Coordinates of C-alpha atoms and ligand atoms in Angstrom, one line a residue:
M28 CA -0.2 -0.1 0.2
T29 CA 1.5 3.3 -0.8
A30 CA 1.4 5.8 1.6
T31 CA -0.9 9.3 1.3
P32 CA 0.7 12.0 0.2
W33 CA 1.3 14.5 2.8
W34 CA -0.2 17.3 1.5
R35 CA -3.7 15.6 1.3
D36 CA -4.2 16.7 4.8
A37 CA -1.3 18.7 5.6
V38 CA -1.7 22.1 8.2
I39 CA 0.1 25.0 6.2
Y40 CA 1.1 28.0 8.1
Q41 CA 1.5 31.2 6.3
V42 CA 4.9 33.0 7.0
Y43 CA 4.6 36.7 5.9
I44 CA 8.5 36.9 6.1
Q45 CA 8.7 40.4 7.1
S46 CA 6.4 40.3 9.9
F47 CA 7.3 37.3 11.3
A48 CA 10.6 37.8 13.4
D49 CA 13.1 39.6 12.8
G50 CA 17.1 38.6 13.8
N51 CA 19.1 41.5 13.0
A52 CA 17.1 44.2 14.6
D53 CA 16.3 46.6 11.6
G54 CA 12.7 46.1 12.2
I55 CA 11.9 44.0 9.6
G56 CA 11.5 40.1 9.6
D57 CA 13.7 38.1 7.8
I58 CA 15.3 33.8 7.8
A59 CA 17.4 34.1 10.9
G60 CA 14.3 35.6 13.0
L61 CA 12.2 32.8 11.3
R62 CA 15.2 29.9 12.1
S63 CA 14.7 31.2 15.4
R64 CA 11.5 30.4 15.7
V65 CA 10.8 26.9 13.8
G66 CA 10.8 25.5 17.5
Y67 CA 7.8 27.6 18.2
L68 CA 6.3 26.0 14.7
S69 CA 6.9 22.7 15.2
A70 CA 5.5 22.9 18.7
L71 CA 2.1 24.6 17.3
G72 CA 1.8 21.2 15.4
I73 CA 1.6 22.1 11.7
D74 CA 3.0 20.3 9.1
A75 CA 4.5 22.9 6.5
I76 CA 5.3 26.2 6.1
W77 CA 4.6 29.0 3.4
I78 CA 7.1 31.3 3.0
T79 CA 5.8 34.6 1.0
P80 CA 8.2 35.8 -1.4
W81 CA 11.6 36.3 -0.2
Y82 CA 13.3 37.1 -3.5
R83 CA 15.3 40.1 -4.5
S84 CA 13.0 42.8 -5.4
P85 CA 12.4 46.5 -5.0
L86 CA 9.5 45.9 -2.7
H87 CA 6.6 48.1 -4.3
D88 CA 4.6 45.2 -3.9
A89 CA 6.0 43.6 -0.6
G90 CA 8.1 41.2 -2.7
Y91 CA 5.3 40.1 -5.3
D92 CA 7.6 42.1 -7.7
V93 CA 10.6 39.7 -8.2
A94 CA 13.6 40.9 -9.6
D95 CA 15.4 37.7 -9.5
Y96 CA 13.9 34.8 -8.5
R97 CA 17.4 32.6 -7.8
A98 CA 18.3 35.1 -5.2
I99 CA 17.5 35.9 -1.9
H100 CA 16.6 39.7 -0.9
P101 CA 19.6 40.9 1.2
R102 CA 16.8 42.3 4.0
Y103 CA 15.7 38.8 4.5
G104 CA 19.6 37.1 4.6
T105 CA 21.0 34.8 2.0
L106 CA 20.6 31.8 -0.1
S107 CA 22.9 29.5 2.7
E108 CA 20.8 30.8 5.2
A109 CA 18.1 29.9 3.0
R110 CA 19.3 26.2 2.5
E111 CA 19.9 25.9 6.4
L112 CA 16.5 26.9 7.2
I113 CA 15.3 24.5 4.8
R114 CA 17.1 21.9 6.5
E115 CA 16.3 22.5 10.2
C116 CA 12.7 22.7 9.0
H117 CA 13.1 19.1 7.4
A118 CA 14.5 18.1 10.7
A119 CA 11.8 19.5 12.8
G120 CA 9.2 17.5 10.5
L121 CA 8.1 20.7 8.9
R122 CA 7.9 21.0 4.8
V123 CA 8.8 24.3 3.1
I124 CA 6.5 25.8 0.5
L125 CA 7.8 28.9 -1.3
D126 CA 5.6 31.3 -3.3
I127 CA 6.3 31.6 -7.1
V128 CA 5.3 34.9 -8.8
P129 CA 5.0 33.8 -12.6
N130 CA 2.2 36.5 -13.8
H131 CA 4.6 39.1 -13.7
T132 CA 7.9 40.3 -13.1
S133 CA 9.5 43.3 -11.3
S134 CA 10.4 46.1 -13.9
A135 CA 13.5 45.8 -12.2
H136 CA 13.9 42.3 -13.3
P137 CA 16.9 42.2 -16.1
S138 CA 14.7 40.9 -18.9
F139 CA 12.2 43.9 -18.3
V140 CA 15.3 46.4 -18.1
E141 CA 16.4 44.7 -21.8
A142 CA 12.8 44.9 -23.3
L143 CA 12.8 48.4 -22.4
R144 CA 15.9 48.9 -23.9
A145 CA 15.2 46.9 -27.1
S146 CA 12.9 48.1 -30.0
P147 CA 9.4 47.3 -30.6
G148 CA 8.7 43.9 -32.1
S149 CA 12.3 42.8 -30.6
P150 CA 12.5 39.4 -29.2
A151 CA 13.1 40.9 -25.5
R152 CA 10.0 43.0 -26.1
S153 CA 8.1 39.7 -26.3
W154 CA 8.7 38.4 -23.2
Y155 CA 6.0 41.2 -21.9
H156 CA 3.2 42.5 -23.7
F157 CA 4.0 45.4 -25.1
R158 CA 1.4 47.2 -27.7
T159 CA 1.1 50.8 -29.5
G160 CA -1.4 53.3 -28.1
R161 CA -4.8 54.0 -29.7
D162 CA -5.7 57.8 -30.8
G163 CA -2.4 57.9 -32.4
G164 CA -0.5 56.3 -29.4
D165 CA -1.7 58.3 -26.7
S166 CA -4.4 56.3 -25.4
P167 CA -3.7 52.4 -23.8
P168 CA -3.8 49.7 -26.5
N169 CA -7.0 48.5 -24.7
D170 CA -9.7 49.2 -21.5
W171 CA -8.4 46.8 -19.1
L172 CA -7.9 48.1 -15.6
S173 CA -5.5 47.3 -12.9
V174 CA -6.6 44.8 -9.8
F175 CA -5.2 47.5 -7.7
G176 CA -7.3 50.6 -9.5
G177 CA -6.1 52.7 -12.6
S178 CA -5.5 51.7 -16.3
A179 CA -3.4 48.2 -16.5
W180 CA -1.1 50.0 -19.2
T181 CA 1.9 52.5 -18.7
R182 CA 3.5 53.9 -21.6
V183 CA 7.4 53.4 -21.7
Q184 CA 9.6 56.9 -21.7
D185 CA 10.2 58.5 -24.8
E186 CA 6.3 58.0 -25.6
G187 CA 7.0 54.8 -27.2
E188 CA 5.2 51.3 -26.8
W189 CA 2.9 50.9 -23.9
Y190 CA 3.4 47.6 -21.5
L191 CA 0.4 45.9 -19.6
H192 CA 0.4 45.3 -15.9
L193 CA -2.5 43.6 -14.2
F194 CA -1.2 45.0 -10.9
D195 CA 0.9 47.8 -10.3
A196 CA 3.1 49.8 -13.1
S197 CA 6.4 47.7 -11.1
Q198 CA 4.9 44.9 -12.2
P199 CA 4.9 44.2 -16.2
D200 CA 3.0 40.9 -17.1
L201 CA 4.9 38.0 -18.5
N202 CA 4.1 36.9 -22.2
W203 CA 3.0 33.5 -21.7
D204 CA 3.1 32.5 -25.2
N205 CA 6.6 32.9 -25.5
Q206 CA 8.4 29.3 -24.9
E207 CA 11.5 31.1 -23.6
V208 CA 9.1 32.4 -20.8
R209 CA 7.7 28.9 -19.8
A210 CA 11.6 27.1 -20.4
E211 CA 12.8 30.2 -17.5
F212 CA 10.2 29.3 -14.9
E213 CA 10.7 25.5 -15.1
D214 CA 14.0 26.3 -14.7
I215 CA 13.5 28.3 -11.5
L216 CA 11.1 25.4 -10.1
R217 CA 14.1 23.0 -10.5
F218 CA 16.4 25.3 -8.6
W219 CA 14.3 25.7 -5.6
F220 CA 13.5 22.0 -5.8
D221 CA 17.1 20.7 -6.1
L222 CA 17.7 22.9 -2.6
G223 CA 15.2 20.9 -1.2
V224 CA 12.1 23.2 -1.2
D225 CA 8.7 20.8 -1.0
G226 CA 6.5 23.0 -2.9
F227 CA 4.9 26.2 -4.2
R228 CA 2.1 28.1 -3.8
I229 CA 1.7 29.5 -7.6
D230 CA 0.7 33.9 -7.3
V231 CA -2.6 34.7 -9.5
A232 CA -2.5 31.2 -10.9
T233 CA -5.6 32.0 -13.1
A234 CA -3.8 35.1 -14.9
L235 CA -1.0 34.1 -16.8
M236 CA -2.6 33.9 -20.2
K237 CA -4.6 36.4 -22.3
A238 CA -7.1 36.1 -25.0
P239 CA -5.4 36.5 -28.4
G240 CA -5.7 40.1 -29.8
L241 CA -6.1 41.4 -26.0
P242 CA -10.0 42.5 -26.6
D243 CA -11.3 45.2 -24.7
L244 CA -13.8 44.1 -21.6
G245 CA -16.2 47.2 -22.4
Y246 CA -15.6 48.8 -18.8
P247 CA -18.0 51.7 -18.2
D248 CA -17.1 55.3 -18.3
G249 CA -15.1 56.1 -14.9
A250 CA -14.3 52.3 -13.9
F251 CA -11.5 52.2 -11.9
L252 CA -10.9 48.4 -10.6
A253 CA -10.5 45.4 -12.9
D254 CA -13.8 43.7 -13.0
L255 CA -13.2 40.0 -12.6
T256 CA -16.2 38.4 -12.4
R257 CA -17.0 38.4 -16.3
P258 CA -17.6 35.2 -18.2
N259 CA -15.1 34.4 -21.1
H260 CA -12.8 36.7 -19.2
P261 CA -10.1 37.9 -21.4
H262 CA -7.1 37.7 -19.1
R263 CA -8.8 35.5 -15.9
D264 CA -9.1 31.6 -15.7
R265 CA -8.5 30.8 -19.8
D266 CA -8.6 27.3 -20.9
E267 CA -5.1 27.5 -22.2
V268 CA -3.5 28.0 -18.8
H269 CA -3.9 24.8 -17.7
E270 CA -1.1 23.3 -20.1
I271 CA 1.5 25.5 -18.5
Y272 CA 0.5 23.3 -15.0
R273 CA 0.3 19.9 -16.8
S274 CA 3.9 20.7 -17.7
W275 CA 4.9 22.1 -14.0
R276 CA 3.2 18.7 -12.5
K277 CA 5.5 16.5 -14.8
L278 CA 8.4 18.1 -13.1
A279 CA 7.2 18.3 -10.0
D280 CA 6.2 14.5 -10.5
S281 CA 10.1 13.8 -11.3
Y282 CA 11.6 14.6 -7.8
D283 CA 11.8 12.0 -5.6
P284 CA 9.6 12.6 -3.4
P285 CA 7.3 14.4 -5.4
R286 CA 7.3 18.2 -5.1
M287 CA 3.6 19.8 -5.0
F288 CA 1.8 22.9 -5.9
V289 CA -0.8 25.1 -4.4
A290 CA -2.4 27.5 -6.9
E291 CA -3.9 30.8 -5.5
A292 CA -7.1 31.1 -7.9
W293 CA -9.7 33.3 -7.4
V294 CA -12.6 31.8 -9.4
D295 CA -16.2 31.7 -8.7
D296 CA -17.1 28.7 -10.5
A297 CA -16.6 25.8 -8.2
D298 CA -16.3 23.4 -11.2
R299 CA -14.0 25.8 -12.8
L300 CA -11.9 26.1 -10.0
S301 CA -11.7 22.2 -9.4
R302 CA -9.7 22.0 -13.1
Y303 CA -7.0 23.2 -11.8
V304 CA -6.7 20.2 -9.5
R305 CA -7.1 17.4 -12.2
P306 CA -5.1 14.4 -11.4
D307 CA -2.6 15.7 -14.0
E308 CA -2.2 19.3 -12.8
L309 CA -1.7 20.9 -9.3
N310 CA -2.0 18.9 -6.3
T311 CA -4.2 21.6 -4.5
T312 CA -5.8 25.1 -4.6
L313 CA -6.4 27.4 -2.2
N314 CA -10.0 27.5 -1.5
L315 CA -11.2 30.8 -1.5
F316 CA -15.1 30.3 -1.4
Y317 CA -14.7 29.1 2.4
L318 CA -12.6 32.3 3.2
K319 CA -15.0 34.7 1.4
S320 CA -18.4 33.0 3.1
A321 CA -20.3 34.8 6.2
W322 CA -19.7 33.4 9.4
S323 CA -23.5 31.9 9.0
A324 CA -24.6 28.2 9.5
A325 CA -26.5 27.9 5.8
S326 CA -23.3 30.0 4.0
M327 CA -20.7 27.9 5.8
R328 CA -22.3 24.5 5.1
T329 CA -22.8 25.6 1.4
A330 CA -19.1 26.5 1.2
I331 CA -18.1 23.2 2.6
D332 CA -20.3 21.2 0.5
S333 CA -19.4 22.9 -2.5
S334 CA -16.0 22.7 -2.3
I335 CA -15.7 19.1 -0.9
A336 CA -17.8 18.1 -3.6
A337 CA -15.9 20.6 -6.5
T338 CA -12.6 18.8 -5.5
A339 CA -14.2 15.4 -5.0
S340 CA -14.9 15.2 -8.6
V341 CA -11.4 15.5 -9.9
G342 CA -9.9 13.2 -7.3
A343 CA -8.2 16.5 -5.4
P344 CA -8.3 17.2 -1.3
T345 CA -9.9 20.1 -0.4
T346 CA -8.1 22.9 1.4
W347 CA -9.5 25.2 3.8
S348 CA -8.4 29.2 4.6
L349 CA -10.0 32.0 6.9
S350 CA -7.5 34.4 6.0
N351 CA -4.1 35.7 4.7
H352 CA -2.0 38.6 3.8
D353 CA -4.2 39.9 1.2
V354 CA -7.6 40.1 3.0
E355 CA -8.4 41.2 6.5
R356 CA -8.1 39.1 9.4
V357 CA -10.7 36.6 10.6
V358 CA -11.1 38.3 13.8
T359 CA -11.9 41.9 12.3
R360 CA -14.1 40.8 9.5
Y361 CA -16.2 38.1 12.1
G362 CA -16.4 41.1 14.4
R363 CA -18.7 43.1 12.1
A364 CA -22.2 42.9 11.4
D365 CA -21.4 41.4 7.7
T366 CA -18.9 38.9 8.2
R367 CA -18.9 38.2 4.3
R368 CA -15.8 39.3 2.5
I369 CA -16.5 42.2 0.0
P370 CA -13.6 42.7 -2.3
G371 CA -12.7 46.0 -3.5
V372 CA -13.4 47.9 0.0
S373 CA -11.9 48.0 3.1
G374 CA -11.8 49.6 6.5
P375 CA -14.3 51.7 7.8
E376 CA -16.5 51.4 5.4
L377 CA -17.5 47.9 6.2
G378 CA -18.7 49.4 9.2
P379 CA -17.6 49.2 13.1
V380 CA -15.9 45.8 14.6
D381 CA -16.7 44.1 17.8
E382 CA -13.1 42.5 18.5
R383 CA -14.5 40.3 21.4
L384 CA -17.4 39.0 19.4
G385 CA -15.1 38.5 16.3
R386 CA -12.1 36.4 18.8
R387 CA -15.2 34.1 20.0
R388 CA -16.4 33.6 16.6
A389 CA -12.9 32.9 15.4
R390 CA -12.5 30.4 18.2
A391 CA -15.1 28.6 17.0
A392 CA -13.9 28.8 13.1
A393 CA -10.7 27.2 13.9
L394 CA -11.9 24.2 15.2
L395 CA -14.5 24.4 12.2
T396 CA -11.6 24.4 10.3
L397 CA -9.6 21.5 11.7
A398 CA -12.2 19.3 11.8
L399 CA -12.6 19.4 8.0
P400 CA -11.2 17.0 5.5
G401 CA -8.1 18.4 3.9
S402 CA -5.6 20.7 4.0
P403 CA -6.3 23.9 6.5
Y404 CA -4.1 26.9 6.1
I405 CA -3.2 29.2 9.5
Y406 CA -2.3 32.5 8.9
Q407 CA 0.5 33.9 11.0
G408 CA -0.9 35.7 14.1
D409 CA -4.4 33.8 13.5
E410 CA -3.4 31.6 15.8
L411 CA -2.7 34.2 18.6
G412 CA -6.4 35.9 17.5
L413 CA -5.1 38.8 16.3
A414 CA -6.9 41.7 14.5
D415 CA -6.2 44.3 11.9
A416 CA -4.4 47.0 12.8
Q417 CA -4.9 50.6 11.9
I418 CA -2.1 52.0 10.5
P419 CA -1.9 55.7 10.2
P420 CA -2.0 57.0 6.4
A421 CA 1.8 58.0 6.5
A422 CA 2.7 54.5 7.5
R423 CA 1.1 52.9 4.9
Q424 CA 2.9 51.0 2.1
D425 CA 0.6 49.0 0.0
P426 CA 0.2 50.0 -3.7
I427 CA -3.5 49.7 -3.1
W428 CA -3.5 52.7 -1.1
I429 CA -1.2 54.1 -3.3
R430 CA -2.6 53.8 -6.5
S431 CA -6.0 54.6 -5.2
G432 CA -4.7 58.0 -4.2
G433 CA -6.0 56.9 -0.8
R434 CA -9.5 55.8 -2.0
R435 CA -8.9 52.1 -0.4
W436 CA -7.0 51.3 2.8
G437 CA -5.2 48.8 1.1
R438 CA -3.9 45.5 2.9
D439 CA -0.9 47.1 5.8
G440 CA -3.4 46.1 8.8
T441 CA -3.4 42.7 8.1
R442 CA 0.3 42.4 8.2
V443 CA 1.3 44.0 11.2
P444 CA 4.6 42.3 12.5
L445 CA 3.8 39.9 15.7
P446 CA 4.1 40.1 18.9
W447 CA 6.3 37.4 20.8
T448 CA 6.5 39.0 23.9
T449 CA 4.3 40.7 26.1
D450 CA 6.6 44.2 26.5
G451 CA 10.3 45.5 25.0
G452 CA 10.7 47.3 21.9
S453 CA 8.5 45.7 19.3
Y454 CA 7.0 43.3 21.5
G455 CA 9.5 40.6 20.9
F456 CA 9.2 41.0 17.0
G457 CA 13.2 41.9 17.1
D458 CA 15.4 44.2 18.9
D459 CA 13.4 47.2 18.7
G460 CA 11.1 48.9 16.1
A461 CA 8.9 46.9 13.5
W462 CA 8.4 48.3 10.0
L463 CA 4.8 48.8 10.3
P464 CA 3.6 50.0 13.6
Q465 CA 2.2 47.8 15.9
P466 CA -0.5 49.1 17.9
A467 CA -0.8 49.7 22.0
G468 CA -1.8 46.7 23.8
W469 CA -0.2 44.4 21.1
G470 CA 1.5 42.3 23.5
S471 CA -1.4 41.7 25.6
H472 CA -1.8 39.3 22.4
A473 CA 1.8 38.0 22.3
V474 CA 2.7 34.4 22.5
E475 CA 4.4 35.0 25.6
A476 CA 1.3 36.2 27.5
Q477 CA -0.8 33.1 26.0
D478 CA 1.4 30.5 26.6
G479 CA 0.4 27.9 29.0
D480 CA -2.7 29.9 29.7
D481 CA -5.5 27.3 28.7
T482 CA -7.9 30.1 27.9
S483 CA -5.9 31.4 25.5
F484 CA -6.0 31.4 21.6
L485 CA -2.4 29.8 21.3
E486 CA -3.6 26.8 23.6
L487 CA -6.9 26.3 21.9
Y488 CA -4.9 26.2 18.3
R489 CA -2.2 23.6 19.8
Q490 CA -4.8 21.3 21.5
A491 CA -6.9 21.2 18.3
L492 CA -3.8 20.7 16.2
H493 CA -2.6 18.0 18.6
L494 CA -5.9 16.0 18.7
R495 CA -6.0 16.4 15.0
R496 CA -3.0 14.6 15.0
T497 CA -4.2 11.7 17.1
H498 CA -7.4 11.5 16.8
P499 CA -8.3 8.7 14.2
A500 CA -11.0 10.6 12.7
L501 CA -9.3 14.0 12.2
G502 CA -7.1 14.7 9.6
G503 CA -7.2 12.5 6.7
T504 CA -9.6 13.0 3.8
N505 CA -12.8 10.8 5.2
A506 CA -16.1 12.1 4.9
V507 CA -18.3 14.7 6.6
T508 CA -21.6 13.6 7.8
W509 CA -24.3 16.0 8.4
H510 CA -26.9 15.6 11.0
D511 CA -30.0 17.4 12.0
A512 CA -29.0 20.0 14.3
P513 CA -31.4 21.5 17.1
R514 CA -31.7 24.6 15.4
D515 CA -31.0 26.6 11.9
D516 CA -28.2 28.6 13.7
V517 CA -26.6 25.3 14.7
L518 CA -24.3 23.1 12.5
L519 CA -23.8 19.3 13.5
F520 CA -21.5 17.0 11.4
T521 CA -19.7 13.4 12.5
R522 CA -16.7 11.9 11.0
S523 CA -15.7 8.1 11.8
P524 CA -14.8 6.7 13.9
G525 CA -16.2 8.3 16.8
F526 CA -15.8 12.3 16.2
G527 CA -18.5 14.9 16.2
C528 CA -18.6 18.9 15.6
L529 CA -21.1 20.9 16.9
V530 CA -20.7 25.0 15.9
N531 CA -22.9 27.5 17.5
F532 CA -23.3 30.6 15.1
G533 CA -26.3 32.2 17.3
P534 CA -26.3 34.1 20.2
V535 CA -28.2 31.6 22.7
P536 CA -26.6 28.3 24.0
A537 CA -27.5 25.6 22.2
P538 CA -28.2 21.8 23.2
I539 CA -25.7 19.1 22.5
P540 CA -27.7 16.4 20.8
L541 CA -25.1 13.5 21.1
H542 CA -23.4 11.2 23.3
G543 CA -20.3 12.2 23.7
Q544 CA -17.4 13.1 25.8
V545 CA -16.1 17.0 25.2
L546 CA -12.9 16.8 23.5
L547 CA -12.4 20.6 22.9
A548 CA -14.5 23.5 23.5
S549 CA -14.0 27.1 21.8
D550 CA -15.2 28.6 24.9
G551 CA -14.7 27.0 28.5
A552 CA -17.1 29.1 29.9
D553 CA -19.9 26.8 32.0
F554 CA -22.9 26.7 30.0
D555 CA -24.5 24.0 31.8
G556 CA -23.8 21.3 29.4
L557 CA -24.8 23.5 26.7
L558 CA -22.8 24.3 24.1
A559 CA -22.0 28.1 24.1
P560 CA -23.2 30.8 21.9
F561 CA -20.8 31.5 18.9
G562 CA -19.1 28.7 20.2
A563 CA -18.0 25.5 19.0
V564 CA -16.9 22.1 20.4
W565 CA -15.7 18.3 19.6
L566 CA -16.8 15.7 20.8
D567 CA -15.5 11.9 21.2
L568 CA -18.6 9.5 20.4
D569 CA -16.8 6.2 21.5
H570 CA -16.8 7.8 24.7
A571 CA -20.2 8.5 26.0
T572 CA -20.5 10.5 29.7
T573 CA -23.5 10.0 31.5
R574 CA -25.1 13.2 30.5
T575 CA -28.9 12.4 28.9
P576 CA -28.7 13.4 25.4
H577 CA -31.1 16.1 24.0
E578 CA -32.3 14.2 20.9
E579 CA -30.2 11.3 18.5
P580 CA -28.6 12.5 15.7
G581 CA -30.4 11.6 12.5
E582 CA -28.9 12.0 8.8
R583 CA -30.0 14.4 6.8
Ligands
GLC625 C1 -1.2 37.7 -5.2 C2 -0.7 38.1 -3.8 C3 -0.7 39.7 -3.5 C4 -0.3 40.3 -4.7 C5 -0.7 40.0 -6.1 C6 0.2 40.5 -7.0 O1 -2.7 38.1 -5.2 O2 -1.0 37.2 -2.7 O3 -0.1 40.0 -2.5 O4 -0.2 41.9 -4.6 O5 -0.7 38.4 -6.1 O6 1.3 39.4 -7.2
CA626 CA1 15.6 42.1 9.9

């Protein structure tokens, strides 16, 4: 019998490197800081880390603008430190996933610099999308808009051609019809696989192929943000993109052990999304349905069922994430009246945040997420129950804030350096300051403050992750069976053998309708044998307690 590949049910922890831990006291997280915390990560009970881009970059988009895909940015360390980190992670039982950015390079990448120097129609320019403008050259070649806002085209100096950038002007889109581009990226993958890296998260995996002729989208006058929802979209989820990933999968499978991929794919249709994880394509994809869902019984159940059905239809496991470096932290989102993720808006436009409520819901969500089959993702700091911080305008760095002329807050609030100690210059992040200001009171959420406190967020995560490894029904990809719950705002499911999970989305206590011993509860308060409001509980059904059950579960 062959063993189940590790990535089918791995718990993957996202390290946003510049905000994780600072090893050399310059206020910016780095490899040395990360190496000093490998013990923390392995004790947490995760299986792998995904490190956001650490490559040489001018950092106009936090490193998602890569100038050299084979070099570490000096502010993070050196290639030999990266090698050591990978070795130490492996020794501690952790796998290492990097972030690859194939849709665009930095405008400082040598091939773009060369393309700018070269003439229109040259082989150097064919690495990117250069076009002549309309209206005698003075208007962009088409009406496409940037995901960050404004036109997706910038004209080169000397009033020549325009180049396409679906994100910032410092991130020119590569031309994936060019075979040299394809060969270059396979070579980059090999470079890191040879160094021992276990897999890659593929940035903007859906955007690489553009419709031939780059046709207009037909934006209304005054449109500012890219609309990514059109059917048959000219730069989103084109069928031709799959050929690239088939070829990448062959490459990853040629290694022993095989390497893996996880796609960042914001695709609104679950069946279209599952095409990325067909057996000869990528291994997994991030689950953005789950991340976008409102915190309600009906909506979460739909997100879970449709995600499992879609990935199961192609034999792939499902992944689960509640937040990442591009969206509000789950505590903040769940602290609002509207708990959905609303694209294109941010900050105060979304309404007030009740962080206490957000934390209670986020604790329940942690138990729900870690009880599901497949591979959960934890964004660094979510295990501490951090909320988004309000960054003063002068300190904001996100190109979304800059390109929108201050109309959109951007993502800095979710990227604040972690608190490790209750006090000290940067709460133990480094010796002194932090590149983004940490809010007052940040130290009360520090690892040091939570360590050993049974009621803390961190200990809830540690216990849940430990149980996930030891309980025979958890981990794995075996099915979820839904049962009638006592109320509409409660979800109840079991997994075999002998595990139950009950989640109360409502504001009043709920009866626990199963025989079983409580393994773990998100809210330790005593509700007289009832499940706490906004709480979740894990039950061991093979160890019935003497408590009288309220009703027997019946399958729906
Ligand atoms: C992805 C990244 C995001 C980045 C964008 C452009 O969505 O997660 O942080 O800004 O791609 O590379
Ligand atoms: Ca540093």
